[in-house]
mmCIF file of C-alpha atoms in Angstrom:
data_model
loop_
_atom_site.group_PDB
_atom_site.id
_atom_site.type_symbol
_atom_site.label_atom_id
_atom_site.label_comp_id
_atom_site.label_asym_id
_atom_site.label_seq_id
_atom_site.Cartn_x
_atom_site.Cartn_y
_atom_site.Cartn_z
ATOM 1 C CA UNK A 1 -4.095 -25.925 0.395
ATOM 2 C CA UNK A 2 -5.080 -23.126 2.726
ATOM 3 C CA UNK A 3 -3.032 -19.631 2.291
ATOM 4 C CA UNK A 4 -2.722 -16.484 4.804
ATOM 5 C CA UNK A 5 -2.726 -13.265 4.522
ATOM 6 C CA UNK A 6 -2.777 -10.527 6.884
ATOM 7 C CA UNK A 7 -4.367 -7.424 6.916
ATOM 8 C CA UNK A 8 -3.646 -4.072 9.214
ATOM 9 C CA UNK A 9 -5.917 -0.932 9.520
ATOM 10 C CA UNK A 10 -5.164 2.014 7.733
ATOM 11 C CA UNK A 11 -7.551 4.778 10.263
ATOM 12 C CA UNK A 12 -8.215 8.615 9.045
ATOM 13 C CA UNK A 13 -7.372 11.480 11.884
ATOM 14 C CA UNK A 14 -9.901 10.811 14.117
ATOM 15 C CA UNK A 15 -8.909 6.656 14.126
ATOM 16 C CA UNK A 16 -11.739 5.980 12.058
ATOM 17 C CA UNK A 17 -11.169 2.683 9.679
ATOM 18 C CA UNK A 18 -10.360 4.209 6.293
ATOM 19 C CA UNK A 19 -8.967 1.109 4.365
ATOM 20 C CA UNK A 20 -6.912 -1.754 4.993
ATOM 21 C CA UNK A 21 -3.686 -3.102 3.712
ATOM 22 C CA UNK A 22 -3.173 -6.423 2.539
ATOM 23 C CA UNK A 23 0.036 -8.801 2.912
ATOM 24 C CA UNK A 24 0.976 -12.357 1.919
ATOM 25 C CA UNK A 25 1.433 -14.790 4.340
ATOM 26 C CA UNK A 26 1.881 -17.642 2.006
ATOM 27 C CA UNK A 27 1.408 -21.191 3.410
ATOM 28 C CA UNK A 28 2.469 -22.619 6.858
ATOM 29 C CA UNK A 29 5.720 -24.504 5.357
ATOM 30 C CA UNK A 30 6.417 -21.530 3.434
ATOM 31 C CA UNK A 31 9.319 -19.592 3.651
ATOM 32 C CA UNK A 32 8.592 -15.849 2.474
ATOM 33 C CA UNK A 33 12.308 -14.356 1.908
ATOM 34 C CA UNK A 34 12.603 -17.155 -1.128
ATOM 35 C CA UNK A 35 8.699 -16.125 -2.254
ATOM 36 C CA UNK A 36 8.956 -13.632 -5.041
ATOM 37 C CA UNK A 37 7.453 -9.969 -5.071
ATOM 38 C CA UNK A 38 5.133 -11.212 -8.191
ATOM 39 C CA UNK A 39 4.257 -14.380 -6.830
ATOM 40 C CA UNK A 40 3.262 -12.719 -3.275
ATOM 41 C CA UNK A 41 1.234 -10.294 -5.556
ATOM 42 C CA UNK A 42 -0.663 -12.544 -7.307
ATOM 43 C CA UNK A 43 -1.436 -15.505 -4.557
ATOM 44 C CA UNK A 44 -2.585 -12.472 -2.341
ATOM 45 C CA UNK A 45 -4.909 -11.133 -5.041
ATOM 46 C CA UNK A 46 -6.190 -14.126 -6.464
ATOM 47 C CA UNK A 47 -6.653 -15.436 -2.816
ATOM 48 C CA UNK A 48 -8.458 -12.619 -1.595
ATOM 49 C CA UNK A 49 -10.676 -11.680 -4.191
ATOM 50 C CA UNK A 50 -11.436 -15.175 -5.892
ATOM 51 C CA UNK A 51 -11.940 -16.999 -2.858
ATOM 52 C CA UNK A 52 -13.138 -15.264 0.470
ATOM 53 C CA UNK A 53 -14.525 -12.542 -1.504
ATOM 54 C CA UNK A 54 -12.942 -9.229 -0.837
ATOM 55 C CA UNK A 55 -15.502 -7.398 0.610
ATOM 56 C CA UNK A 56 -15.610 -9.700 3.371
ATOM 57 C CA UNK A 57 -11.667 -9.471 4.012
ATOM 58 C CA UNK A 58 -11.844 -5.859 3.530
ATOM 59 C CA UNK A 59 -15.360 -4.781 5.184
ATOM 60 C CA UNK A 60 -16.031 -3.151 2.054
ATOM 61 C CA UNK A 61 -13.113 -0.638 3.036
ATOM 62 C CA UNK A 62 -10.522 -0.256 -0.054
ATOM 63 C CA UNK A 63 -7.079 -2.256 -0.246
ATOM 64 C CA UNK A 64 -3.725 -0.980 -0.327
ATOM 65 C CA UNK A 65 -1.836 -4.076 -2.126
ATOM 66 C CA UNK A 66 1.833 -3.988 -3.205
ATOM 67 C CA UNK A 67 2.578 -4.398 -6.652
ATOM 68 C CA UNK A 68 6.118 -4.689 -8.111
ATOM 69 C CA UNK A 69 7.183 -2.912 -11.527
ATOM 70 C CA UNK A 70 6.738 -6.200 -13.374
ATOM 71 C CA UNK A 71 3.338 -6.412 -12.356
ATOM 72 C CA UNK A 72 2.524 -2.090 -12.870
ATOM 73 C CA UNK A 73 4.206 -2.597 -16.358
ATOM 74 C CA UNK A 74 1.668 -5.327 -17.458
ATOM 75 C CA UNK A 75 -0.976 -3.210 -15.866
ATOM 76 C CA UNK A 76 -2.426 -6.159 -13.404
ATOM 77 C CA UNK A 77 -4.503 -3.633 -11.279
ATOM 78 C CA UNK A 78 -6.799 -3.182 -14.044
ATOM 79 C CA UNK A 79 -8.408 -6.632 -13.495
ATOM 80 C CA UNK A 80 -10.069 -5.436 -10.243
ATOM 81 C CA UNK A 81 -12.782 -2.967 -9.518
ATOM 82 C CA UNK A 82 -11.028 0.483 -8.772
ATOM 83 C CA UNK A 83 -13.262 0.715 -5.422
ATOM 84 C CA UNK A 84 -11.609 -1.891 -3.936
ATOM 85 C CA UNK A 85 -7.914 -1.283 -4.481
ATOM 86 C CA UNK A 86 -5.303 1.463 -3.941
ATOM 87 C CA UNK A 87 -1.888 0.784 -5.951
ATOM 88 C CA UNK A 88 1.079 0.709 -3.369
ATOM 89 C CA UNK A 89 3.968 0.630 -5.622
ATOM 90 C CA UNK A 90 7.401 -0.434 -3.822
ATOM 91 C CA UNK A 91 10.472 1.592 -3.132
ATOM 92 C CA UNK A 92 12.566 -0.383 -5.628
ATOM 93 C CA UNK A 93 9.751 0.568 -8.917
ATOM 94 C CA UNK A 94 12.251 2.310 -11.608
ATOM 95 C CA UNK A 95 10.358 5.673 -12.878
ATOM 96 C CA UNK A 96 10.774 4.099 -16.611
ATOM 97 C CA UNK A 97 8.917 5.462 -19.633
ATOM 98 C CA UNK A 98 6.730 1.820 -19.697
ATOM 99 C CA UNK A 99 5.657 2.204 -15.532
ATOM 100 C CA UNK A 100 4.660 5.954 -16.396
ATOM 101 C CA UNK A 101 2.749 5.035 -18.685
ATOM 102 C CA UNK A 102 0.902 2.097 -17.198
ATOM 103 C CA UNK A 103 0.303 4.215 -14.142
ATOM 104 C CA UNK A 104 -1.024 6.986 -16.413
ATOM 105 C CA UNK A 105 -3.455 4.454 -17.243
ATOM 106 C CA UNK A 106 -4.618 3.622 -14.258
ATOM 107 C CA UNK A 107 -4.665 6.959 -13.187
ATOM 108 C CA UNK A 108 -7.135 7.464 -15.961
ATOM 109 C CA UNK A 109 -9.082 4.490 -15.350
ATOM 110 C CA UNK A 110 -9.907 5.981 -11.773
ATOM 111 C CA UNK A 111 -7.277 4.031 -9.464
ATOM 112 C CA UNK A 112 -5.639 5.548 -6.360
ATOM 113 C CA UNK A 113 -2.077 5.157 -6.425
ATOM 114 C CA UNK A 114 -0.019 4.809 -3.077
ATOM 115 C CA UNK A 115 4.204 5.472 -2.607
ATOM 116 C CA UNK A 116 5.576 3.151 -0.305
ATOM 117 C CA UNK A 117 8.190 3.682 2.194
ATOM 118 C CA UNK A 118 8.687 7.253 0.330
ATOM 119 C CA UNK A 119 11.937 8.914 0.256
ATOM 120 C CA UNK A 120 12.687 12.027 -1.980
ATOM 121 C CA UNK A 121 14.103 12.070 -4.963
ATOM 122 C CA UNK A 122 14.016 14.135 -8.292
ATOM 123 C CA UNK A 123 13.585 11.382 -10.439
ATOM 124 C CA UNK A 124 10.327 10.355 -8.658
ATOM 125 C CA UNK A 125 8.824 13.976 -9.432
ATOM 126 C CA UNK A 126 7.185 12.396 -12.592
ATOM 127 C CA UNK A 127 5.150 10.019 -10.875
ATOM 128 C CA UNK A 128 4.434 11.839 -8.073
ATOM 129 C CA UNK A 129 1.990 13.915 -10.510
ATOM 130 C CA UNK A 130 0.269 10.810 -10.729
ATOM 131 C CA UNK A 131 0.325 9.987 -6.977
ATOM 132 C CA UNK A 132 -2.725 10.141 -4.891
ATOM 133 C CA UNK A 133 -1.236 9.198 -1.392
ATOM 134 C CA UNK A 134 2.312 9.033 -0.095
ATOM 135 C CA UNK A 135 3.449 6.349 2.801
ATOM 136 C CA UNK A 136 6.159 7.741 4.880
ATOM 137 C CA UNK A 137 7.693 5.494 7.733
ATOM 138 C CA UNK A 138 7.827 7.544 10.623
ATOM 139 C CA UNK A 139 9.707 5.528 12.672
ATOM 140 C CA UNK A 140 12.872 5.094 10.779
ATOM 141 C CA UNK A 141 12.504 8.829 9.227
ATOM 142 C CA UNK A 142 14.643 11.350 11.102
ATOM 143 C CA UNK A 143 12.696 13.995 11.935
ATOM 144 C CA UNK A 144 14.774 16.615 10.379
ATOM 145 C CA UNK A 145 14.067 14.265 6.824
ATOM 146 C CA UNK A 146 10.670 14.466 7.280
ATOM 147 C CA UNK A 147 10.458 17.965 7.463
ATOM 148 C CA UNK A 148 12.461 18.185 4.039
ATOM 149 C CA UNK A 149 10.457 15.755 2.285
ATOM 150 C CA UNK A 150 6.971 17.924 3.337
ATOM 151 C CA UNK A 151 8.626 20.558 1.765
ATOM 152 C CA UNK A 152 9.240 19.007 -1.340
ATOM 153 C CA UNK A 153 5.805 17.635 -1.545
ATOM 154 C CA UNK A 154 3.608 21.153 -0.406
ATOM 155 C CA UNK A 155 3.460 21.467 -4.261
ATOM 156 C CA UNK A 156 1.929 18.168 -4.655
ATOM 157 C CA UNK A 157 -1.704 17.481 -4.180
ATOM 158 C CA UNK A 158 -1.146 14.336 -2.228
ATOM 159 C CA UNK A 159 -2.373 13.136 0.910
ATOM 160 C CA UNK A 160 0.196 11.872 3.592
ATOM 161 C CA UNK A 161 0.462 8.425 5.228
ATOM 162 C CA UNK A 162 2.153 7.959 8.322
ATOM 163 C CA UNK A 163 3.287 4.383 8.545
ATOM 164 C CA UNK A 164 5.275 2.221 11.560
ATOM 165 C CA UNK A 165 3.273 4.297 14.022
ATOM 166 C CA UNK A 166 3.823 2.363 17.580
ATOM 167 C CA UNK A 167 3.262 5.230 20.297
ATOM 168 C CA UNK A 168 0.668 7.762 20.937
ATOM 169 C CA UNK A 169 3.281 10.300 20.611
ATOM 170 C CA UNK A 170 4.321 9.228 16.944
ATOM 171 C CA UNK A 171 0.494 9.660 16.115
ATOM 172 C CA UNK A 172 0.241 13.114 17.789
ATOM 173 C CA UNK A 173 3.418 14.176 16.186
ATOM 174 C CA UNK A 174 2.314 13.045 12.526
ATOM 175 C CA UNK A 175 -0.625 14.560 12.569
ATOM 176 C CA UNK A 176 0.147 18.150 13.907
ATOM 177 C CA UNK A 177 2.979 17.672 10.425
ATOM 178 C CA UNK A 178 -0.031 17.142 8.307
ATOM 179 C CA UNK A 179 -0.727 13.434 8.044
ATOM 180 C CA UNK A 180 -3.990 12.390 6.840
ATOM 181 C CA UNK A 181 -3.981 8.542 7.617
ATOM 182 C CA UNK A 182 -1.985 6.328 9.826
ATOM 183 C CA UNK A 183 -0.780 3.080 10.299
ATOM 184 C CA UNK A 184 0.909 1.299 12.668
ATOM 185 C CA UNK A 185 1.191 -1.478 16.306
ATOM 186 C CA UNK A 186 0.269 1.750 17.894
ATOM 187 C CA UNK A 187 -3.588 1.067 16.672
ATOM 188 C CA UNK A 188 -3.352 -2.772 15.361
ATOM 189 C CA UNK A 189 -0.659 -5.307 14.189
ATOM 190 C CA UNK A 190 -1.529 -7.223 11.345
ATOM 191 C CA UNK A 191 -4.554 -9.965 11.810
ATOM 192 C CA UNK A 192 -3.732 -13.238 10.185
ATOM 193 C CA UNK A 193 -6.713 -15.060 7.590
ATOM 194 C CA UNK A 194 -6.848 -18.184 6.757
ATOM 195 C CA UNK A 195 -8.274 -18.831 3.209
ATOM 196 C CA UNK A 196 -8.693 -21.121 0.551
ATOM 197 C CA UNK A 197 -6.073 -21.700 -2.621
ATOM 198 C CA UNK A 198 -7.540 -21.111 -5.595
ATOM 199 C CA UNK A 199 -6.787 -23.834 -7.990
ATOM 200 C CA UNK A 200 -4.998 -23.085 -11.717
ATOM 201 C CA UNK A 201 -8.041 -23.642 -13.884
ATOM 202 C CA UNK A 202 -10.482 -20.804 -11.682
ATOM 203 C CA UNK A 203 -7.472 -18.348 -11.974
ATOM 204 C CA UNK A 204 -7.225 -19.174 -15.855
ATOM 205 C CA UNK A 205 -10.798 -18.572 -16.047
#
């Protein structure tokens, strides 16, 4: 059966390509709100890297993927080469004891790890010592919020994403603030790829 998935440029300060980002698409008669954050994980990773071969999908650039706290806790990145992916954990994680840990792993292993759709708060200090890059969406961020949340991070040696970038104002505006990478319709909305399935007995192997 063929699968999509969609991928949309992630470009440095001068709009060079710096990595992509990876989403599920599923199948044509699928309906994503009823697919589930670990099954969109794992038919987008299985799909890209065991069929189409991921440096073809990614131009050899490295992948921000989502992965859900399930997937973090049973430490699923570490089955791919630490070149090729960045960790984007999701806005719902918990900070538990078990995903600090696995992300202290993976940390140690050599794997970026991304925040997505980052919004302050003291509980997330812990893993934020483990964080390479932070996604903030600038779009839906009042500016005021954004401000506070630099401030809280100046301590942090992370690099800033701007995400939901859609005029050349946004851009300008992130990065005067400090914003290493952005991402956005204001460079690229995400290209659809059609690939292959991979059948139960290659992903077992």
């Amino acid at each position: 059966m063929d699968q999509y998935i969609a991928r949309q440029p992630i470009l440095d300060i001068y709009q060079r390509l710096y990595a992509y980002e990876l989403l599920y698409r599923g199948a044509d008669h699928y309906t994503l709100d009823k697919v589930s954050g670990n099954k969109a994980t794992t038919s987008l990773l299985s799909s890209a890297f065991l069929t189409q071969g991921i440096a073809q999908i990614s131009d050899n650039k490295p992948c921000f993927i989502n992965f859900t706290e399930d997937l973090i806790v049973k430490r699923i990145p570490a089955s791919f080469p630490t070149t090729k992916l960045v960790i984007e954990i999701l806005e719902n994680v918990q900070v538990t004891d078990e995903v600090l840990a696995s992300c202290r792993f993976l940390k140690e292993k050599g794997y970026q790890i991304a925040l997505d759709d980052f919004v302050y708060d003291r509980k997330l200090e812990p893993l934020l010592e483990l964080t390479d890059i932070v996604k903030i969406d600038v779009r839906l961020t009042p500016l005021n919020t954004i401000h506070r949340t630099l401030n809280f991070l100046h301590t942090h040696r992370v690099k800033l994403l701007a995400e939901k970038v859609e005029t050349l104002y946004e851009f300008e505006l992130a990065n005067k603030l400090g914003f290493k990478y952005f991402q956005g319709y204001y460079f690229s909305k995400p290209e659809k790829i059609q690939i292959k399935e991979v059948n139960a007995a290659k992903i077992n192997l």
